[in-house]
PDB file of C-alpha atoms and ligand atoms in Angstrom:
ATOM      1  CA  MET W   1       8.233  -0.141   1.519  1.00 81.00           C
ATOM      2  CA  ARG W   2       7.107   3.275   2.694  1.00 93.00           C
ATOM      3  CA  LYS W   3       7.027   6.117   0.340  1.00 96.00           C
ATOM      4  CA  LYS W   4       8.724   9.574   0.617  1.00 97.00           C
ATOM      5  CA  ILE W   5       5.984  12.187   0.304  1.00 98.00           C
ATOM      6  CA  VAL W   6       5.774  15.989   0.238  1.00 98.00           C
ATOM      7  CA  ALA W   7       2.216  17.364   0.371  1.00 98.00           C
ATOM      8  CA  GLY W   8       1.246  20.973   0.074  1.00 98.00           C
ATOM      9  CA  ASN W   9      -1.720  22.329   2.003  1.00 98.00           C
ATOM     10  CA  TRP W  10      -2.786  25.548   0.331  1.00 98.00           C
ATOM     11  CA  LYS W  11      -5.393  26.269   3.048  1.00 98.00           C
ATOM     12  CA  MET W  12      -7.763  29.166   2.216  1.00 98.00           C
ATOM     13  CA  ASN W  13      -5.377  30.853  -0.188  1.00 98.00           C
ATOM     14  CA  THR W  14      -5.402  31.621  -3.921  1.00 98.00           C
ATOM     15  CA  LEU W  15      -8.231  32.482  -6.227  1.00 98.00           C
ATOM     16  CA  LEU W  16      -9.016  30.034  -9.082  1.00 98.00           C
ATOM     17  CA  LYS W  17      -6.698  31.698 -11.685  1.00 98.00           C
ATOM     18  CA  ASP W  18      -3.644  31.906  -9.343  1.00 98.00           C
ATOM     19  CA  GLY W  19      -4.348  28.415  -8.059  1.00 98.00           C
ATOM     20  CA  MET W  20      -4.364  27.017 -11.603  1.00 98.00           C
ATOM     21  CA  GLU W  21      -1.070  28.786 -12.333  1.00 98.00           C
ATOM     22  CA  LEU W  22       0.458  27.420  -9.149  1.00 98.00           C
ATOM     23  CA  ALA W  23      -0.730  23.898  -9.946  1.00 98.00           C
ATOM     24  CA  LYS W  24       0.749  24.145 -13.447  1.00 98.00           C
ATOM     25  CA  ALA W  25       4.097  25.406 -12.116  1.00 98.00           C
ATOM     26  CA  VAL W  26       4.181  22.597  -9.522  1.00 98.00           C
ATOM     27  CA  GLU W  27       3.389  20.035 -12.180  1.00 97.00           C
ATOM     28  CA  SER W  28       6.119  21.226 -14.529  1.00 96.00           C
ATOM     29  CA  LEU W  29       8.775  21.395 -11.740  1.00 94.00           C
ATOM     30  CA  GLU W  30       7.683  17.965 -10.511  1.00 95.00           C
ATOM     31  CA  LYS W  31       8.664  16.480 -13.827  1.00 93.00           C
ATOM     32  CA  GLU W  32      12.268  17.682 -13.273  1.00 92.00           C
ATOM     33  CA  LYS W  33      12.555  16.436  -9.689  1.00 89.00           C
ATOM     34  CA  SER W  34      15.580  14.500  -8.660  1.00 80.00           C
ATOM     35  CA  SER W  35      14.020  11.805  -6.517  1.00 86.00           C
ATOM     36  CA  ASP W  36      11.095   9.394  -6.430  1.00 92.00           C
ATOM     37  CA  THR W  37       9.259  11.490  -3.902  1.00 96.00           C
ATOM     38  CA  LEU W  38       5.473  11.489  -4.296  1.00 97.00           C
ATOM     39  CA  VAL W  39       4.199  15.111  -4.641  1.00 98.00           C
ATOM     40  CA  ILE W  40       0.681  15.937  -3.423  1.00 98.00           C
ATOM     41  CA  ILE W  41      -1.243  19.325  -3.559  1.00 98.00           C
ATOM     42  CA  ALA W  42      -4.339  20.175  -1.500  1.00 99.00           C
ATOM     43  CA  PRO W  43      -5.958  23.270  -3.077  1.00 98.00           C
ATOM     44  CA  PRO W  44      -9.311  24.727  -1.919  1.00 98.00           C
ATOM     45  CA  TYR W  45     -12.442  22.786  -2.789  1.00 98.00           C
ATOM     46  CA  THR W  46     -13.456  25.257  -5.500  1.00 98.00           C
ATOM     47  CA  HIS W  47     -10.233  24.547  -7.510  1.00 98.00           C
ATOM     48  CA  LEU W  48     -10.109  20.851  -7.289  1.00 98.00           C
ATOM     49  CA  SER W  49     -11.966  19.867 -10.519  1.00 98.00           C
ATOM     50  CA  ARG W  50      -9.999  22.438 -12.627  1.00 98.00           C
ATOM     51  CA  VAL W  51      -6.715  21.674 -11.123  1.00 98.00           C
ATOM     52  CA  ASN W  52      -7.232  17.948 -11.639  1.00 98.00           C
ATOM     53  CA  ASP W  53      -7.210  18.592 -15.432  1.00 98.00           C
ATOM     54  CA  LEU W  54      -3.816  20.224 -15.184  1.00 98.00           C
ATOM     55  CA  ILE W  55      -1.827  17.659 -13.249  1.00 98.00           C
ATOM     56  CA  GLU W  56      -0.601  14.212 -13.902  1.00 96.00           C
ATOM     57  CA  GLY W  57       2.553  13.398 -11.937  1.00 96.00           C
ATOM     58  CA  VAL W  58       1.351  15.537  -8.977  1.00 97.00           C
ATOM     59  CA  LYS W  59      -1.547  13.928  -6.942  1.00 98.00           C
ATOM     60  CA  LEU W  60      -4.622  15.684  -5.730  1.00 98.00           C
ATOM     61  CA  SER W  61      -5.833  16.037  -2.106  1.00 99.00           C
ATOM     62  CA  ALA W  62      -8.761  17.818  -0.374  1.00 99.00           C
ATOM     63  CA  GLN W  63      -8.230  19.676   2.841  1.00 98.00           C
ATOM     64  CA  ASN W  64     -11.240  18.115   4.585  1.00 98.00           C
ATOM     65  CA  CYS W  65     -14.383  16.145   3.919  1.00 98.00           C
ATOM     66  CA  ALA W  66     -17.725  15.522   5.500  1.00 98.00           C
ATOM     67  CA  SER W  67     -18.495  12.859   8.034  1.00 98.00           C
ATOM     68  CA  GLU W  68     -21.708  11.892   6.406  1.00 98.00           C
ATOM     69  CA  GLU W  69     -22.263  10.159   3.028  1.00 98.00           C
ATOM     70  CA  SER W  70     -24.884  12.468   1.494  1.00 98.00           C
ATOM     71  CA  GLY W  71     -28.117  14.363   2.319  1.00 98.00           C
ATOM     72  CA  ALA W  72     -29.187  17.499   4.201  1.00 98.00           C
ATOM     73  CA  TYR W  73     -25.888  18.771   5.359  1.00 98.00           C
ATOM     74  CA  THR W  74     -25.697  22.207   3.979  1.00 98.00           C
ATOM     75  CA  GLY W  75     -22.187  23.401   2.972  1.00 98.00           C
ATOM     76  CA  GLU W  76     -20.619  20.046   3.372  1.00 98.00           C
ATOM     77  CA  ILE W  77     -18.556  18.147   0.671  1.00 98.00           C
ATOM     78  CA  SER W  78     -18.764  14.366   0.687  1.00 98.00           C
ATOM     79  CA  PRO W  79     -15.967  11.910  -0.023  1.00 98.00           C
ATOM     80  CA  ASP W  80     -17.833  10.601  -3.142  1.00 98.00           C
ATOM     81  CA  MET W  81     -17.991  14.203  -4.451  1.00 98.00           C
ATOM     82  CA  LEU W  82     -14.263  14.529  -4.022  1.00 98.00           C
ATOM     83  CA  VAL W  83     -13.642  11.202  -5.737  1.00 98.00           C
ATOM     84  CA  SER W  84     -15.963  12.212  -8.601  1.00 98.00           C
ATOM     85  CA  VAL W  85     -13.620  15.180  -9.477  1.00 98.00           C
ATOM     86  CA  GLY W  86     -10.388  13.103  -9.255  1.00 98.00           C
ATOM     87  CA  VAL W  87      -9.349  13.547  -5.677  1.00 98.00           C
ATOM     88  CA  GLU W  88      -7.194  10.707  -4.218  1.00 98.00           C
ATOM     89  CA  TYR W  89      -6.198  12.031  -0.807  1.00 99.00           C
ATOM     90  CA  VAL W  90      -7.827  13.987   2.011  1.00 99.00           C
ATOM     91  CA  ILE W  91      -6.160  15.889   4.911  1.00 99.00           C
ATOM     92  CA  LEU W  92      -8.048  15.066   8.140  1.00 98.00           C
ATOM     93  CA  GLY W  93      -7.524  16.310  11.612  1.00 98.00           C
ATOM     94  CA  HIS W  94      -5.436  19.396  10.681  1.00 98.00           C
ATOM     95  CA  SER W  95      -4.926  21.419  13.870  1.00 98.00           C
ATOM     96  CA  GLU W  96      -6.901  24.320  12.332  1.00 98.00           C
ATOM     97  CA  ARG W  97      -9.920  22.031  11.876  1.00 98.00           C
ATOM     98  CA  ARG W  98      -9.526  20.840  15.441  1.00 98.00           C
ATOM     99  CA  ALA W  99      -9.097  24.294  16.996  1.00 98.00           C
ATOM    100  CA  TYR W 100     -11.449  26.413  14.929  1.00 98.00           C
ATOM    101  CA  TYR W 101     -14.127  23.963  13.934  1.00 98.00           C
ATOM    102  CA  GLY W 102     -14.194  21.799  17.075  1.00 98.00           C
ATOM    103  CA  GLU W 103     -13.283  18.550  15.252  1.00 98.00           C
ATOM    104  CA  ASP W 104     -12.512  16.048  17.936  1.00 98.00           C
ATOM    105  CA  ASN W 105     -10.903  12.543  17.752  1.00 98.00           C
ATOM    106  CA  GLU W 106     -14.284  10.749  17.554  1.00 98.00           C
ATOM    107  CA  LEU W 107     -15.456  12.904  14.644  1.00 98.00           C
ATOM    108  CA  LEU W 108     -12.148  12.436  12.889  1.00 98.00           C
ATOM    109  CA  ASN W 109     -12.475   8.682  13.330  1.00 98.00           C
ATOM    110  CA  LYS W 110     -15.855   8.817  11.626  1.00 98.00           C
ATOM    111  CA  LYS W 111     -14.465  10.921   8.819  1.00 98.00           C
ATOM    112  CA  THR W 112     -11.387   8.717   8.339  1.00 98.00           C
ATOM    113  CA  LYS W 113     -13.511   5.491   8.059  1.00 98.00           C
ATOM    114  CA  LEU W 114     -15.939   7.099   5.713  1.00 98.00           C
ATOM    115  CA  ALA W 115     -13.103   8.484   3.535  1.00 98.00           C
ATOM    116  CA  LEU W 116     -11.484   5.133   3.399  1.00 98.00           C
ATOM    117  CA  SER W 117     -14.761   3.357   2.522  1.00 98.00           C
ATOM    118  CA  LYS W 118     -15.030   5.674  -0.530  1.00 98.00           C
ATOM    119  CA  GLY W 119     -11.454   5.097  -1.719  1.00 98.00           C
ATOM    120  CA  LEU W 120      -9.842   8.289  -0.445  1.00 98.00           C
ATOM    121  CA  LYS W 121      -6.428   8.067   1.235  1.00 98.00           C
ATOM    122  CA  PRO W 122      -6.421  10.049   4.509  1.00 99.00           C
ATOM    123  CA  ILE W 123      -3.432  12.228   5.430  1.00 99.00           C
ATOM    124  CA  PHE W 124      -4.281  12.035   9.164  1.00 99.00           C
ATOM    125  CA  CYS W 125      -2.756  14.927  11.215  1.00 98.00           C
ATOM    126  CA  CYS W 126      -1.803  14.940  14.859  1.00 98.00           C
ATOM    127  CA  GLY W 127       0.123  17.327  17.025  1.00 98.00           C
ATOM    128  CA  GLU W 128       0.441  18.913  20.451  1.00 98.00           C
ATOM    129  CA  VAL W 129       0.167  22.522  21.536  1.00 98.00           C
ATOM    130  CA  LEU W 130       2.962  24.315  23.228  1.00 98.00           C
ATOM    131  CA  GLU W 131       1.543  23.932  26.772  1.00 98.00           C
ATOM    132  CA  GLU W 132       1.180  20.187  26.229  1.00 98.00           C
ATOM    133  CA  ARG W 133       4.770  19.984  25.138  1.00 98.00           C
ATOM    134  CA  GLU W 134       6.011  22.066  28.034  1.00 97.00           C
ATOM    135  CA  SER W 135       4.028  20.120  30.628  1.00 98.00           C
ATOM    136  CA  GLY W 136       5.341  16.898  29.303  1.00 97.00           C
ATOM    137  CA  LYS W 137       1.864  15.655  28.128  1.00 98.00           C
ATOM    138  CA  LEU W 138       2.995  15.561  24.484  1.00 98.00           C
ATOM    139  CA  PHE W 139       3.185  11.775  24.023  1.00 98.00           C
ATOM    140  CA  ASP W 140      -0.205  11.258  25.811  1.00 98.00           C
ATOM    141  CA  VAL W 141      -1.803  13.714  23.447  1.00 98.00           C
ATOM    142  CA  ILE W 142      -0.432  12.073  20.315  1.00 98.00           C
ATOM    143  CA  ARG W 143      -1.341   8.634  21.668  1.00 98.00           C
ATOM    144  CA  GLU W 144      -4.932   9.784  22.194  1.00 98.00           C
ATOM    145  CA  GLN W 145      -5.263  11.451  18.807  1.00 98.00           C
ATOM    146  CA  ILE W 146      -3.893   8.353  16.921  1.00 98.00           C
ATOM    147  CA  SER W 147      -5.565   5.591  19.016  1.00 98.00           C
ATOM    148  CA  VAL W 148      -9.042   7.256  18.894  1.00 98.00           C
ATOM    149  CA  GLY W 149      -8.742   8.814  15.461  1.00 98.00           C
ATOM    150  CA  LEU W 150      -7.613   5.612  13.833  1.00 98.00           C
ATOM    151  CA  ALA W 151      -9.547   3.236  16.028  1.00 98.00           C
ATOM    152  CA  GLY W 152     -11.184   0.248  14.262  1.00 98.00           C
ATOM    153  CA  LEU W 153      -9.018   0.524  11.080  1.00 98.00           C
ATOM    154  CA  THR W 154      -7.788  -2.699   9.648  1.00 98.00           C
ATOM    155  CA  LYS W 155      -4.237  -3.433   8.506  1.00 97.00           C
ATOM    156  CA  GLU W 156      -5.471  -2.958   4.910  1.00 97.00           C
ATOM    157  CA  ASP W 157      -7.026   0.354   5.811  1.00 98.00           C
ATOM    158  CA  MET W 158      -3.834   1.485   7.407  1.00 98.00           C
ATOM    159  CA  ASP W 159      -1.907   0.732   4.142  1.00 97.00           C
ATOM    160  CA  GLN W 160      -3.947   3.641   2.638  1.00 98.00           C
ATOM    161  CA  VAL W 161      -3.244   6.119   5.512  1.00 98.00           C
ATOM    162  CA  ILE W 162      -0.485   8.683   5.814  1.00 98.00           C
ATOM    163  CA  ILE W 163       0.292  10.260   9.176  1.00 98.00           C
ATOM    164  CA  ALA W 164       1.472  13.826   9.540  1.00 98.00           C
ATOM    165  CA  TYR W 165       2.982  14.962  12.819  1.00 98.00           C
ATOM    166  CA  GLU W 166       2.426  18.657  12.970  1.00 98.00           C
ATOM    167  CA  PRO W 167       3.388  20.299  16.340  1.00 98.00           C
ATOM    168  CA  VAL W 168       0.831  23.139  16.572  1.00 98.00           C
ATOM    169  CA  TRP W 169       3.423  25.548  17.958  1.00 98.00           C
ATOM    170  CA  ALA W 170       5.353  25.142  14.768  1.00 98.00           C
ATOM    171  CA  ILE W 171       2.548  25.629  12.282  1.00 97.00           C
ATOM    172  CA  GLY W 172       2.800  29.057  10.527  1.00 95.00           C
ATOM    173  CA  THR W 173       4.990  30.446  13.273  1.00 96.00           C
ATOM    174  CA  GLY W 174       8.437  30.227  11.735  1.00 95.00           C
ATOM    175  CA  VAL W 175       9.457  28.063  14.702  1.00 97.00           C
ATOM    176  CA  VAL W 176      10.437  24.689  13.382  1.00 97.00           C
ATOM    177  CA  ALA W 177      10.874  21.543  15.426  1.00 98.00           C
ATOM    178  CA  SER W 178      14.443  20.521  15.748  1.00 98.00           C
ATOM    179  CA  PRO W 179      15.465  17.417  13.815  1.00 98.00           C
ATOM    180  CA  ASP W 180      15.854  15.626  17.227  1.00 98.00           C
ATOM    181  CA  GLN W 181      12.323  16.710  18.338  1.00 98.00           C
ATOM    182  CA  ALA W 182      10.860  15.547  15.035  1.00 98.00           C
ATOM    183  CA  GLN W 183      12.724  12.185  15.072  1.00 98.00           C
ATOM    184  CA  GLU W 184      11.782  11.515  18.734  1.00 98.00           C
ATOM    185  CA  MET W 185       7.965  11.969  17.996  1.00 98.00           C
ATOM    186  CA  HIS W 186       8.093  10.123  14.674  1.00 98.00           C
ATOM    187  CA  LYS W 187       9.747   7.194  16.478  1.00 98.00           C
ATOM    188  CA  PHE W 188       7.077   7.334  19.163  1.00 98.00           C
ATOM    189  CA  ILE W 189       4.387   7.239  16.567  1.00 98.00           C
ATOM    190  CA  ARG W 190       5.930   4.363  14.696  1.00 98.00           C
ATOM    191  CA  ASP W 191       6.312   2.331  17.930  1.00 98.00           C
ATOM    192  CA  LEU W 192       2.653   3.140  18.804  1.00 98.00           C
ATOM    193  CA  LEU W 193       1.643   1.738  15.407  1.00 98.00           C
ATOM    194  CA  VAL W 194       3.406  -1.554  16.288  1.00 98.00           C
ATOM    195  CA  GLU W 195       1.473  -1.558  19.533  1.00 98.00           C
ATOM    196  CA  LEU W 196      -2.006  -0.597  18.073  1.00 98.00           C
ATOM    197  CA  PHE W 197      -1.815  -2.370  14.668  1.00 98.00           C
ATOM    198  CA  HIS W 198       1.160  -4.438  13.478  1.00 97.00           C
ATOM    199  CA  GLN W 199       4.894  -4.296  12.895  1.00 98.00           C
ATOM    200  CA  GLU W 200       4.261  -4.137   9.102  1.00 97.00           C
ATOM    201  CA  VAL W 201       1.849  -1.275   9.471  1.00 98.00           C
ATOM    202  CA  ALA W 202       4.474   0.681  11.361  1.00 98.00           C
ATOM    203  CA  GLU W 203       7.295  -0.128   8.896  1.00 98.00           C
ATOM    204  CA  ASN W 204       5.229   0.792   5.859  1.00 98.00           C
ATOM    205  CA  MET W 205       3.655   3.991   7.273  1.00 98.00           C
ATOM    206  CA  SER W 206       4.851   7.264   5.782  1.00 98.00           C
ATOM    207  CA  ILE W 207       5.033   9.772   8.645  1.00 98.00           C
ATOM    208  CA  LEU W 208       5.333  13.341   7.488  1.00 98.00           C
ATOM    209  CA  TYR W 209       6.605  16.322   9.512  1.00 98.00           C
ATOM    210  CA  GLY W 210       4.676  19.606   9.251  1.00 98.00           C
ATOM    211  CA  GLY W 211       5.309  23.052  10.789  1.00 98.00           C
ATOM    212  CA  SER W 212       7.422  25.883   9.310  1.00 97.00           C
ATOM    213  CA  CYS W 213       9.241  23.536   6.923  1.00 98.00           C
ATOM    214  CA  LYS W 214      11.168  25.371   4.266  1.00 97.00           C
ATOM    215  CA  PRO W 215      13.784  24.600   1.553  1.00 97.00           C
ATOM    216  CA  SER W 216      16.489  25.684   4.057  1.00 97.00           C
ATOM    217  CA  ASN W 217      15.494  23.358   6.901  1.00 97.00           C
ATOM    218  CA  ALA W 218      13.924  20.368   4.997  1.00 97.00           C
ATOM    219  CA  ALA W 219      17.127  18.305   4.298  1.00 97.00           C
ATOM    220  CA  GLU W 220      17.990  18.065   7.969  1.00 98.00           C
ATOM    221  CA  LEU W 221      14.445  17.065   9.042  1.00 98.00           C
ATOM    222  CA  PHE W 222      14.137  14.559   6.212  1.00 97.00           C
ATOM    223  CA  ALA W 223      17.546  13.037   7.053  1.00 97.00           C
ATOM    224  CA  ASN W 224      15.954  11.402  10.168  1.00 98.00           C
ATOM    225  CA  PRO W 225      15.243   7.735   9.811  1.00 98.00           C
ATOM    226  CA  ASP W 226      11.587   8.063  10.817  1.00 98.00           C
ATOM    227  CA  VAL W 227      10.737  11.262   8.963  1.00 98.00           C
ATOM    228  CA  ASP W 228       9.266  10.304   5.513  1.00 98.00           C
ATOM    229  CA  GLY W 229       8.597  13.725   4.167  1.00 98.00           C
ATOM    230  CA  GLY W 230       6.565  16.819   4.882  1.00 98.00           C
ATOM    231  CA  LEU W 231       3.145  18.434   5.037  1.00 98.00           C
ATOM    232  CA  ILE W 232       3.873  21.970   3.948  1.00 98.00           C
ATOM    233  CA  GLY W 233       1.693  25.114   4.467  1.00 98.00           C
ATOM    234  CA  GLY W 234       3.169  28.543   3.666  1.00 97.00           C
ATOM    235  CA  ALA W 235       6.011  27.241   1.507  1.00 98.00           C
ATOM    236  CA  ALA W 236       3.569  25.318  -0.679  1.00 98.00           C
ATOM    237  CA  LEU W 237       2.198  28.581  -2.028  1.00 98.00           C
ATOM    238  CA  LYS W 238       5.366  29.228  -4.152  1.00 98.00           C
ATOM    239  CA  ALA W 239       6.169  26.399  -6.593  1.00 97.00           C
ATOM    240  CA  GLU W 240       9.962  26.967  -6.406  1.00 96.00           C
ATOM    241  CA  ASP W 241       9.969  26.795  -2.558  1.00 97.00           C
ATOM    242  CA  PHE W 242       7.648  23.753  -2.560  1.00 97.00           C
ATOM    243  CA  LEU W 243       9.828  21.887  -5.096  1.00 95.00           C
ATOM    244  CA  GLY W 244      12.900  23.120  -3.163  1.00 95.00           C
ATOM    245  CA  ILE W 245      11.534  21.075  -0.219  1.00 96.00           C
ATOM    246  CA  VAL W 246      10.847  18.047  -2.563  1.00 95.00           C
ATOM    247  CA  ASN W 247      14.412  18.227  -3.824  1.00 94.00           C
ATOM    248  CA  ALA W 248      15.808  18.444  -0.269  1.00 90.00           C
ATOM    249  CA  TYR W 249      15.704  14.609  -0.208  1.00 79.00           C
TER     250      TYR W 249
HETATM  251  C1  PEP C 301       0.298  23.222   7.921  1.00 64.44           C
HETATM  252  O1  PEP C 301      -0.538  24.062   8.148  1.00 64.44           O
HETATM  253  O2  PEP C 301      -0.014  22.064   7.662  1.00 64.44           O
HETATM  254  C2  PEP C 301       1.716  23.696   7.966  1.00 64.44           C
HETATM  255  C3  PEP C 301       2.611  22.772   8.093  1.00 64.44           C
HETATM  256  O3  PEP C 301       1.867  25.039   7.791  1.00 64.44           O
HETATM  257  P1  PEP C 301       3.245  25.829   7.769  1.00 64.44           P
HETATM  258  O4  PEP C 301       4.184  24.976   6.770  1.00 64.44           O
HETATM  259  O5  PEP C 301       2.936  27.165   7.140  1.00 64.44           O
HETATM  260  O6  PEP C 301       3.816  25.844   9.079  1.00 64.44           O
END
């Protein structure tokens, strides 16, 4: 059975003290939540170890990881290092990593496989830019991102993966995909998983929507049969808004 999940991507926001306060607030609101939704937060690297000591019901994610196991890779953080401070999930392929740091589908495939081999659960992001949607290439783009990014994964690997569909034109813009646009792409992704992997992989996969999701629009997005929750940016920086989205189920 697939899980309902709401994950918060804090990006490069909050200093340690504010981040710890935010994590504590999310943890205490999570205890009062009205559903069985899994709640995940992805603070900056510098906060992970300290935040891990403050949360129990809420799960911990990193926003990225290295593509190499260890060694002379100045500035990189390995999957093993993340696991050693209590991290369970890792966001991979966020559009900001793709656009600003040149992460392509092949590199993301390498990162995904390494993360899985170390016991991290990838939150694998995909999404088209506006021109790709307007020129009708959106399904080809998502097919390429998923078929290359998740190439070579086994059915067992796929049980550990979460997919986030994040149309780039909706991220941080205040322009949210309509419930029909989200459902159409989530259904496409689920059908693609049948084709690339197995019916069971598709049925069990949690596919999250991301892009300007707020407490006021979450319920209609999450009401779609193929939308299993959200990956939240801006609204994850206020505990009440973030839990407002969780409680939208
Ligand atoms: C994101 O960056 O993953 C995201 C969904 O951002 P926002 O909610 O701010 O659009």
